[in-house]
Amino acid sequence: MAEARFNGLLIGGLLALAYLAPGPARAADSIKIGLVTDLTGMAYLLAKDNGEGAKIAIDEINRAGGVLGRPFELLVRDSALKTDLGIAAARELVLDQKVNFLFGSISSAVRLAISDVAKQYKVPMVDSVGGSRRLVEDRGHDYFFELSLTTRTEAYGQAVGVSKLKGKKIITIAPDYEWGRLEHEGFLQPLKKLRPDIEVVGEFWPKLGEKDFTPYITAMLTKNPDMIWSALWGGDFIAFVKQAKAYGVFEKVTFIGTGEPSALQALGLDAPEGIYAFDRAPVYAIDTPAMKAFVNAYQSTNGRLPTAWVVFGYEAVQLVKYGLEKAGTDKPEAWIRAVKGATVPLLRGPITFREFDNVSNSPVYFGRLARDPKYPHLILKDIDKIGVEPSMISVEEVKRLRDAAR
């Protein structure tokens, strides 16, 4: 019932068929962005925040008169973590609504399918979530732009952070589906090179949406690891933490997991202090004037910190705006030429897109969870900002993967 009430609110707000700021600019043809995302199911909080960030950016742009003399319009569809719904929604947005740009879902599988639609109909797509490396590697194409992190770049940043920790025996736990498998692969491959002395003494693969982690926790402890690395996210991470605390896991083992505010805000001060964690955009630690202004405005309106998902939704619209202004037109090929290889000023600072495959050099932030009197939840402290360029495979390797996938 709670989820039904929540989704009902979304239908009245974010999940309205179209969002367009009122005013004289409405008379002009709008620049349409189609957002297909997972507003039903376990990812709905992430999807809500991501869409909210896009809506905030569009509000600001439209109040300032739009871009190229035209307002932005956001059309939102719910893919509900289902590939067939994502494909149908993307096609409807492209063929019936004539959107100029597509934004993708939380699910990597759904996003891969939407990306295929973008390629087929030659509509630029901005990934404001991040996920499977396949999005920019074997399934990548000129119309797809990766604003966030992939399983290769994100997991590499974690491997760099973990390589500096003490201990030689490590256990991994990751959700048993494609993203979890690729994140696990992306973590262990560089870790073994950075720390060949580390031994993996156990791998655990709970299903996505697992409720009872007790069998996994007890099995882990019997192996006496020095470290546990977790790729659990959302409700899975929250459930694992609550159950693991009862077994004293965080006092016995060096634990590495997510530091994303969605989970930390849900856990509050019950989150385990002192564990190591990573985040894609810890807004309280990114010292750019644009981010400071954004965080202050968001907190004054919402009473909480914006999550990374809000930030990336906002930045996706910033990226669209940048390309339109640079190209001076909404023609897809001109927009693509304007953004390929560009260094774009965003909330997090300048982000560069590699010219061949449109993958960004978005960094990973790695630190330890600690209390701060300014916040009702734990935040990352002693943060190391880790560049991900060393993890990017060569252009030649990307070409080989794409050729093999044809």
Short mmCIF file of C-alpha atoms in Angstrom, two decimals, residues 5 58 71 77 83 114 181 189 200 211 223 226 230 286 288 307 313 323 329 339 371 387:
data_model
loop_
_atom_site.label_atom_id
_atom_site.label_comp_id
_atom_site.label_asym_id
_atom_site.label_seq_id
_atom_site.Cartn_x
_atom_site.Cartn_y
_atom_site.Cartn_z
CA ARG A 5 0.52 5.73 -2.42
CA ILE A 58 14.67 22.25 -16.72
CA PRO A 71 11.81 25.87 -23.65
CA ARG A 77 7.57 7.04 -18.70
CA THR A 83 12.86 -4.46 -20.77
CA ILE A 114 16.57 1.80 -24.77
CA ARG A 181 28.56 -9.91 -12.08
CA GLN A 189 40.59 -7.73 -12.13
CA VAL A 200 39.67 -14.20 -2.48
CA LYS A 211 15.33 -10.40 2.24
CA LYS A 223 35.94 -18.10 6.51
CA ASP A 226 40.15 -9.68 6.76
CA SER A 230 29.95 -5.52 -1.09
CA ILE A 286 32.64 18.51 -3.86
CA THR A 288 32.82 23.75 -6.69
CA THR A 307 21.77 12.27 -3.73
CA GLY A 313 19.77 13.93 -13.47
CA GLY A 323 25.68 20.66 -26.70
CA THR A 329 21.00 23.74 -33.50
CA VAL A 339 29.87 16.96 -27.22
CA ARG A 371 29.23 11.10 12.01
CA GLY A 387 40.61 9.17 -11.39
#
